[in-house]
């Protein structure tokens, strides 16, 4: 069956460290993968998109990698800050390219 | 620009009651979507509309109906609410079909409780 998993439900890290979040999928062949941030009581906000032919994408302190062989994407936040505390969702296109499928999310807490 | 707006923000219903969730976007997007979000299950697509005048079922359409009223507005109706429909509902829009790699813009959500 098709499945998207994110490494853990919650992740705590110390301010200034690099946070690494994982998104694994099975039985999908996505052309691209996206990462969203969601704050409590609000809708998700788009952060980054990476295509299947791209190994890595960066935006300020954010970095995303995409390994189609491992069927995995890694999302890194360097020099993390308490303001980075949120839930992060990965999303990929389904095999028909019609719609997104979202992972369950990882709740990141950056401790001062 | 307001982006994507949803009404109401909160709603409590009794089992069997009906209601309509409203969504509007001012970004001139073609595609609009309705999701529900439940703890530990992520966002699940209920219905989507790739363009004005078309609607299609998503992963969990049972118990819901939708109307794409015009390019701006996409409503979600619960005809006979059930406790299993207690959830947070998000509307989203995108400039093109998701298969084109377009990003989605989400509304603030409607928190629905069915007693």
PDB file of C-alpha atoms in Angstrom:
ATOM      1  CA  UNK A   1       0.000   0.000   0.000  1.00  0.00           C
ATOM      2  CA  UNK A   2       1.026   3.619  -0.430  1.00  0.00           C
ATOM      3  CA  UNK A   3       2.415   5.339   2.603  1.00  0.00           C
ATOM      4  CA  UNK A   4       4.200   8.532   3.676  1.00  0.00           C
ATOM      5  CA  UNK A   5       5.980   8.594   7.005  1.00  0.00           C
ATOM      6  CA  UNK A   6       7.758  11.364   8.847  1.00  0.00           C
ATOM      7  CA  UNK A   7      10.499  10.279  11.193  1.00  0.00           C
ATOM      8  CA  UNK A   8       8.913  11.147  14.450  1.00  0.00           C
ATOM      9  CA  UNK A   9       5.845  12.803  15.806  1.00  0.00           C
ATOM     10  CA  UNK A  10       7.933  15.235  17.844  1.00  0.00           C
ATOM     11  CA  UNK A  11      11.528  16.404  17.844  1.00  0.00           C
ATOM     12  CA  UNK A  12      13.230  18.561  20.490  1.00  0.00           C
ATOM     13  CA  UNK A  13      16.533  20.276  19.799  1.00  0.00           C
ATOM     14  CA  UNK A  14      18.646  22.971  21.386  1.00  0.00           C
ATOM     15  CA  UNK A  15      18.769  26.468  19.906  1.00  0.00           C
ATOM     16  CA  UNK A  16      21.638  26.899  17.466  1.00  0.00           C
ATOM     17  CA  UNK A  17      21.771  23.236  16.461  1.00  0.00           C
ATOM     18  CA  UNK A  18      20.696  21.811  13.114  1.00  0.00           C
ATOM     19  CA  UNK A  19      17.293  20.156  13.019  1.00  0.00           C
ATOM     20  CA  UNK A  20      16.893  17.274  10.576  1.00  0.00           C
ATOM     21  CA  UNK A  21      13.443  15.994   9.684  1.00  0.00           C
ATOM     22  CA  UNK A  22      12.823  12.915   7.558  1.00  0.00           C
ATOM     23  CA  UNK A  23      10.095  12.063   5.086  1.00  0.00           C
ATOM     24  CA  UNK A  24       9.927   8.501   3.724  1.00  0.00           C
ATOM     25  CA  UNK A  25       7.465   7.169   1.200  1.00  0.00           C
ATOM     26  CA  UNK A  26       6.546   3.819  -0.322  1.00  0.00           C
ATOM     27  CA  UNK A  27       4.752   2.930  -3.539  1.00  0.00           C
ATOM     28  CA  UNK A  28       4.823   6.459  -4.908  1.00  0.00           C
ATOM     29  CA  UNK A  29       6.922   7.802  -7.770  1.00  0.00           C
ATOM     30  CA  UNK A  30       6.680  11.538  -7.156  1.00  0.00           C
ATOM     31  CA  UNK A  31       7.894  14.054  -9.683  1.00  0.00           C
ATOM     32  CA  UNK A  32       8.454  16.514  -6.836  1.00  0.00           C
ATOM     33  CA  UNK A  33       8.176  16.873  -3.105  1.00  0.00           C
ATOM     34  CA  UNK A  34       7.232  19.878  -1.002  1.00  0.00           C
ATOM     35  CA  UNK A  35       7.708  20.948   2.596  1.00  0.00           C
ATOM     36  CA  UNK A  36       5.221  23.068   4.530  1.00  0.00           C
ATOM     37  CA  UNK A  37       5.261  24.695   7.948  1.00  0.00           C
ATOM     38  CA  UNK A  38       2.162  24.727  10.140  1.00  0.00           C
ATOM     39  CA  UNK A  39       1.780  26.779  13.306  1.00  0.00           C
ATOM     40  CA  UNK A  40      -0.870  25.888  15.916  1.00  0.00           C
ATOM     41  CA  UNK A  41      -4.335  26.977  14.867  1.00  0.00           C
ATOM     42  CA  UNK A  42      -3.243  27.997  11.366  1.00  0.00           C
ATOM     43  CA  UNK A  43      -3.092  26.547   7.891  1.00  0.00           C
ATOM     44  CA  UNK A  44       0.119  25.141   6.372  1.00  0.00           C
ATOM     45  CA  UNK A  45       2.496  27.545   4.644  1.00  0.00           C
ATOM     46  CA  UNK A  46       4.693  26.482   1.722  1.00  0.00           C
ATOM     47  CA  UNK A  47       8.458  26.471   2.315  1.00  0.00           C
ATOM     48  CA  UNK A  48      10.324  24.590  -0.419  1.00  0.00           C
ATOM     49  CA  UNK A  49       9.785  22.394  -3.457  1.00  0.00           C
ATOM     50  CA  UNK A  50      12.335  19.928  -4.827  1.00  0.00           C
ATOM     51  CA  UNK A  51      11.968  18.010  -8.094  1.00  0.00           C
ATOM     52  CA  UNK A  52      12.980  14.408  -8.718  1.00  0.00           C
ATOM     53  CA  UNK A  53      15.988  15.447 -10.801  1.00  0.00           C
ATOM     54  CA  UNK A  54      17.306  17.774  -8.074  1.00  0.00           C
ATOM     55  CA  UNK A  55      19.464  16.423  -5.294  1.00  0.00           C
ATOM     56  CA  UNK A  56      19.366  19.476  -3.045  1.00  0.00           C
ATOM     57  CA  UNK A  57      17.583  22.810  -2.655  1.00  0.00           C
ATOM     58  CA  UNK A  58      18.420  25.662  -0.300  1.00  0.00           C
ATOM     59  CA  UNK A  59      16.594  28.725   0.958  1.00  0.00           C
ATOM     60  CA  UNK A  60      18.251  30.808   3.644  1.00  0.00           C
ATOM     61  CA  UNK A  61      18.690  28.470   6.663  1.00  0.00           C
ATOM     62  CA  UNK A  62      16.634  25.689   5.060  1.00  0.00           C
ATOM     63  CA  UNK A  63      17.956  22.806   3.014  1.00  0.00           C
ATOM     64  CA  UNK A  64      16.044  19.946   1.420  1.00  0.00           C
ATOM     65  CA  UNK A  65      17.445  16.803  -0.164  1.00  0.00           C
ATOM     66  CA  UNK A  66      15.574  14.273  -2.264  1.00  0.00           C
ATOM     67  CA  UNK A  67      16.806  10.733  -2.837  1.00  0.00           C
ATOM     68  CA  UNK A  68      14.472   8.860  -5.184  1.00  0.00           C
ATOM     69  CA  UNK A  69      16.457   5.627  -4.733  1.00  0.00           C
ATOM     70  CA  UNK A  70      16.009   5.656  -0.965  1.00  0.00           C
ATOM     71  CA  UNK A  71      12.534   7.174  -1.392  1.00  0.00           C
ATOM     72  CA  UNK A  72      13.400   9.770   1.176  1.00  0.00           C
ATOM     73  CA  UNK A  73      13.604  13.522   1.658  1.00  0.00           C
ATOM     74  CA  UNK A  74      15.551  15.228   4.418  1.00  0.00           C
ATOM     75  CA  UNK A  75      14.668  18.725   5.643  1.00  0.00           C
ATOM     76  CA  UNK A  76      17.351  20.635   7.539  1.00  0.00           C
ATOM     77  CA  UNK A  77      17.085  23.852   9.521  1.00  0.00           C
ATOM     78  CA  UNK A  78      20.531  25.189  10.409  1.00  0.00           C
ATOM     79  CA  UNK A  79      21.210  27.512  13.352  1.00  0.00           C
ATOM     80  CA  UNK A  80      17.737  26.743  14.650  1.00  0.00           C
ATOM     81  CA  UNK A  81      15.814  29.336  16.654  1.00  0.00           C
ATOM     82  CA  UNK A  82      12.825  29.059  19.009  1.00  0.00           C
ATOM     83  CA  UNK A  83      10.785  30.798  16.272  1.00  0.00           C
ATOM     84  CA  UNK A  84      11.344  27.696  14.105  1.00  0.00           C
ATOM     85  CA  UNK A  85       9.166  25.680  16.494  1.00  0.00           C
ATOM     86  CA  UNK A  86       6.222  24.411  14.463  1.00  0.00           C
ATOM     87  CA  UNK A  87       4.916  21.303  12.748  1.00  0.00           C
ATOM     88  CA  UNK A  88       6.555  20.514   9.417  1.00  0.00           C
ATOM     89  CA  UNK A  89       4.702  18.571   6.749  1.00  0.00           C
ATOM     90  CA  UNK A  90       6.060  16.904   3.652  1.00  0.00           C
ATOM     91  CA  UNK A  91       3.832  16.464   0.625  1.00  0.00           C
ATOM     92  CA  UNK A  92       4.315  14.700  -2.691  1.00  0.00           C
ATOM     93  CA  UNK A  93       2.290  14.290  -5.842  1.00  0.00           C
ATOM     94  CA  UNK A  94       0.439  11.032  -6.166  1.00  0.00           C
ATOM     95  CA  UNK A  95       1.235   8.625  -8.969  1.00  0.00           C
ATOM     96  CA  UNK A  96      -1.346  10.229 -11.213  1.00  0.00           C
ATOM     97  CA  UNK A  97       0.040  13.720 -10.753  1.00  0.00           C
ATOM     98  CA  UNK A  98      -3.421  14.867  -9.838  1.00  0.00           C
ATOM     99  CA  UNK A  99      -3.116  15.652  -6.190  1.00  0.00           C
ATOM    100  CA  UNK A 100      -0.892  16.048  -3.210  1.00  0.00           C
ATOM    101  CA  UNK A 101      -0.549  13.518  -0.464  1.00  0.00           C
ATOM    102  CA  UNK A 102       0.619  14.835   2.896  1.00  0.00           C
ATOM    103  CA  UNK A 103       2.636  13.146   5.591  1.00  0.00           C
ATOM    104  CA  UNK A 104       1.430  13.236   9.214  1.00  0.00           C
ATOM    105  CA  UNK A 105       3.960  15.928  10.191  1.00  0.00           C
ATOM    106  CA  UNK A 106       6.757  16.317  12.720  1.00  0.00           C
ATOM    107  CA  UNK A 107       6.322  18.759  15.588  1.00  0.00           C
ATOM    108  CA  UNK A 108       9.643  20.530  16.116  1.00  0.00           C
ATOM    109  CA  UNK A 109      10.445  22.309  19.368  1.00  0.00           C
ATOM    110  CA  UNK A 110      13.592  24.435  19.521  1.00  0.00           C
ATOM    111  CA  UNK A 111      14.556  24.966  23.138  1.00  0.00           C
ATOM    112  CA  UNK A 112      16.324  28.194  24.179  1.00  0.00           C
TER     113      UNK A 112
ATOM    114  CA  UNK B   1      -4.846  40.476  -0.956  1.00  0.00           C
ATOM    115  CA  UNK B   2      -6.637  38.399   1.670  1.00  0.00           C
ATOM    116  CA  UNK B   3      -5.438  35.112   0.127  1.00  0.00           C
ATOM    117  CA  UNK B   4      -7.728  32.222   1.099  1.00  0.00           C
ATOM    118  CA  UNK B   5     -10.542  32.957   3.545  1.00  0.00           C
ATOM    119  CA  UNK B   6     -12.819  30.471   5.287  1.00  0.00           C
ATOM    120  CA  UNK B   7     -16.008  30.849   7.290  1.00  0.00           C
ATOM    121  CA  UNK B   8     -16.900  30.028   9.946  1.00  0.00           C
ATOM    122  CA  UNK B   9     -13.793  29.657  12.124  1.00  0.00           C
ATOM    123  CA  UNK B  10     -15.548  27.429  14.654  1.00  0.00           C
ATOM    124  CA  UNK B  11     -18.756  25.420  14.570  1.00  0.00           C
ATOM    125  CA  UNK B  12     -20.507  22.959  16.850  1.00  0.00           C
ATOM    126  CA  UNK B  13     -23.213  20.743  15.365  1.00  0.00           C
ATOM    127  CA  UNK B  14     -25.463  18.010  16.654  1.00  0.00           C
ATOM    128  CA  UNK B  15     -25.523  14.658  14.903  1.00  0.00           C
ATOM    129  CA  UNK B  16     -27.766  14.847  11.858  1.00  0.00           C
ATOM    130  CA  UNK B  17     -27.560  18.610  11.382  1.00  0.00           C
ATOM    131  CA  UNK B  18     -26.312  20.064   8.115  1.00  0.00           C
ATOM    132  CA  UNK B  19     -24.006  22.951   7.369  1.00  0.00           C
ATOM    133  CA  UNK B  20     -21.934  24.530   4.628  1.00  0.00           C
ATOM    134  CA  UNK B  21     -18.329  25.634   4.973  1.00  0.00           C
ATOM    135  CA  UNK B  22     -17.445  28.571   2.772  1.00  0.00           C
ATOM    136  CA  UNK B  23     -14.111  29.251   1.080  1.00  0.00           C
ATOM    137  CA  UNK B  24     -12.995  32.081  -1.170  1.00  0.00           C
ATOM    138  CA  UNK B  25      -9.674  33.031  -2.775  1.00  0.00           C
ATOM    139  CA  UNK B  26      -8.628  36.295  -4.404  1.00  0.00           C
ATOM    140  CA  UNK B  27      -5.495  35.056  -6.221  1.00  0.00           C
ATOM    141  CA  UNK B  28      -7.277  34.139  -9.453  1.00  0.00           C
ATOM    142  CA  UNK B  29      -6.316  30.488  -8.966  1.00  0.00           C
ATOM    143  CA  UNK B  30      -7.865  27.776 -11.080  1.00  0.00           C
ATOM    144  CA  UNK B  31      -7.678  24.918  -8.585  1.00  0.00           C
ATOM    145  CA  UNK B  32      -9.263  24.698  -5.150  1.00  0.00           C
ATOM    146  CA  UNK B  33      -9.271  21.936  -2.534  1.00  0.00           C
ATOM    147  CA  UNK B  34     -10.897  20.840   0.689  1.00  0.00           C
ATOM    148  CA  UNK B  35      -8.899  18.870   3.260  1.00  0.00           C
ATOM    149  CA  UNK B  36      -9.583  17.574   6.725  1.00  0.00           C
ATOM    150  CA  UNK B  37      -6.864  17.271   9.344  1.00  0.00           C
ATOM    151  CA  UNK B  38      -7.050  14.821  12.210  1.00  0.00           C
ATOM    152  CA  UNK B  39      -4.384  14.161  14.875  1.00  0.00           C
ATOM    153  CA  UNK B  40      -1.708  11.767  13.655  1.00  0.00           C
ATOM    154  CA  UNK B  41      -3.252  11.422  10.199  1.00  0.00           C
ATOM    155  CA  UNK B  42      -2.088  14.480   8.369  1.00  0.00           C
ATOM    156  CA  UNK B  43      -4.127  16.314   5.781  1.00  0.00           C
ATOM    157  CA  UNK B  44      -6.522  14.177   3.753  1.00  0.00           C
ATOM    158  CA  UNK B  45      -8.123  15.414   0.561  1.00  0.00           C
ATOM    159  CA  UNK B  46     -11.917  15.410   0.555  1.00  0.00           C
ATOM    160  CA  UNK B  47     -12.733  17.019  -2.809  1.00  0.00           C
ATOM    161  CA  UNK B  48     -10.983  19.228  -5.297  1.00  0.00           C
ATOM    162  CA  UNK B  49     -11.883  21.399  -8.246  1.00  0.00           C
ATOM    163  CA  UNK B  50      -9.337  21.730 -11.044  1.00  0.00           C
ATOM    164  CA  UNK B  51     -11.257  24.550 -12.675  1.00  0.00           C
ATOM    165  CA  UNK B  52     -14.534  26.401 -12.487  1.00  0.00           C
ATOM    166  CA  UNK B  53     -17.372  24.011 -13.210  1.00  0.00           C
ATOM    167  CA  UNK B  54     -15.522  20.798 -12.330  1.00  0.00           C
ATOM    168  CA  UNK B  55     -15.218  18.854  -9.093  1.00  0.00           C
ATOM    169  CA  UNK B  56     -13.657  15.496  -8.260  1.00  0.00           C
ATOM    170  CA  UNK B  57     -13.501  13.204  -5.262  1.00  0.00           C
ATOM    171  CA  UNK B  58     -10.386  12.925  -3.175  1.00  0.00           C
ATOM    172  CA  UNK B  59      -9.358  10.328  -0.633  1.00  0.00           C
ATOM    173  CA  UNK B  60     -12.262  10.741   1.843  1.00  0.00           C
ATOM    174  CA  UNK B  61     -15.359  12.124   0.063  1.00  0.00           C
ATOM    175  CA  UNK B  62     -18.090  10.130   1.827  1.00  0.00           C
ATOM    176  CA  UNK B  63     -20.542  12.304   3.742  1.00  0.00           C
ATOM    177  CA  UNK B  64     -19.574  15.508   1.902  1.00  0.00           C
ATOM    178  CA  UNK B  65     -20.649  17.443  -1.148  1.00  0.00           C
ATOM    179  CA  UNK B  66     -19.013  20.432  -2.809  1.00  0.00           C
ATOM    180  CA  UNK B  67     -19.939  23.282  -5.106  1.00  0.00           C
ATOM    181  CA  UNK B  68     -17.556  25.375  -7.178  1.00  0.00           C
ATOM    182  CA  UNK B  69     -19.762  28.434  -7.276  1.00  0.00           C
ATOM    183  CA  UNK B  70     -17.406  30.475  -9.459  1.00  0.00           C
ATOM    184  CA  UNK B  71     -13.664  30.836  -9.873  1.00  0.00           C
ATOM    185  CA  UNK B  72     -13.312  32.443  -6.437  1.00  0.00           C
ATOM    186  CA  UNK B  73     -15.556  30.276  -4.264  1.00  0.00           C
ATOM    187  CA  UNK B  74     -15.615  26.604  -3.319  1.00  0.00           C
ATOM    188  CA  UNK B  75     -18.015  25.387  -0.627  1.00  0.00           C
ATOM    189  CA  UNK B  76     -18.150  22.127   1.329  1.00  0.00           C
ATOM    190  CA  UNK B  77     -21.457  20.793   2.609  1.00  0.00           C
ATOM    191  CA  UNK B  78     -22.178  18.237   5.289  1.00  0.00           C
ATOM    192  CA  UNK B  79     -25.715  17.004   4.702  1.00  0.00           C
ATOM    193  CA  UNK B  80     -26.087  14.973   7.900  1.00  0.00           C
ATOM    194  CA  UNK B  81     -23.202  15.507  10.276  1.00  0.00           C
ATOM    195  CA  UNK B  82     -21.717  12.577  12.182  1.00  0.00           C
ATOM    196  CA  UNK B  83     -19.262  12.565  15.132  1.00  0.00           C
ATOM    197  CA  UNK B  84     -16.644  11.052  12.787  1.00  0.00           C
ATOM    198  CA  UNK B  85     -16.676  14.345  10.900  1.00  0.00           C
ATOM    199  CA  UNK B  86     -15.294  16.207  13.899  1.00  0.00           C
ATOM    200  CA  UNK B  87     -12.092  17.659  12.492  1.00  0.00           C
ATOM    201  CA  UNK B  88     -10.307  20.764  11.300  1.00  0.00           C
ATOM    202  CA  UNK B  89     -11.181  21.601   7.706  1.00  0.00           C
ATOM    203  CA  UNK B  90      -8.819  23.488   5.430  1.00  0.00           C
ATOM    204  CA  UNK B  91      -9.497  25.016   2.073  1.00  0.00           C
ATOM    205  CA  UNK B  92      -6.583  25.583  -0.308  1.00  0.00           C
ATOM    206  CA  UNK B  93      -5.994  26.940  -3.773  1.00  0.00           C
ATOM    207  CA  UNK B  94      -3.254  26.695  -6.376  1.00  0.00           C
ATOM    208  CA  UNK B  95      -2.534  28.344  -9.674  1.00  0.00           C
ATOM    209  CA  UNK B  96      -2.594  25.161 -11.657  1.00  0.00           C
ATOM    210  CA  UNK B  97      -3.044  21.454 -11.332  1.00  0.00           C
ATOM    211  CA  UNK B  98      -0.920  19.979  -8.585  1.00  0.00           C
ATOM    212  CA  UNK B  99       0.757  17.785 -11.145  1.00  0.00           C
ATOM    213  CA  UNK B 100       2.465  20.899 -12.442  1.00  0.00           C
ATOM    214  CA  UNK B 101       4.344  21.362  -9.202  1.00  0.00           C
ATOM    215  CA  UNK B 102       2.393  24.384  -8.115  1.00  0.00           C
ATOM    216  CA  UNK B 103       2.273  25.248  -4.449  1.00  0.00           C
ATOM    217  CA  UNK B 104      -0.873  25.404  -2.391  1.00  0.00           C
ATOM    218  CA  UNK B 105      -2.113  28.335  -0.369  1.00  0.00           C
ATOM    219  CA  UNK B 106      -4.189  27.394   2.654  1.00  0.00           C
ATOM    220  CA  UNK B 107      -6.926  29.154   4.541  1.00  0.00           C
ATOM    221  CA  UNK B 108      -6.948  29.466   8.358  1.00  0.00           C
ATOM    222  CA  UNK B 109      -9.212  26.454   8.864  1.00  0.00           C
ATOM    223  CA  UNK B 110     -12.632  25.702  10.341  1.00  0.00           C
ATOM    224  CA  UNK B 111     -12.774  23.755  13.592  1.00  0.00           C
ATOM    225  CA  UNK B 112     -15.871  21.588  13.536  1.00  0.00           C
ATOM    226  CA  UNK B 113     -17.199  19.542  16.431  1.00  0.00           C
ATOM    227  CA  UNK B 114     -20.130  17.168  15.947  1.00  0.00           C
ATOM    228  CA  UNK B 115     -21.793  16.050  19.170  1.00  0.00           C
TER     229      UNK B 115
END
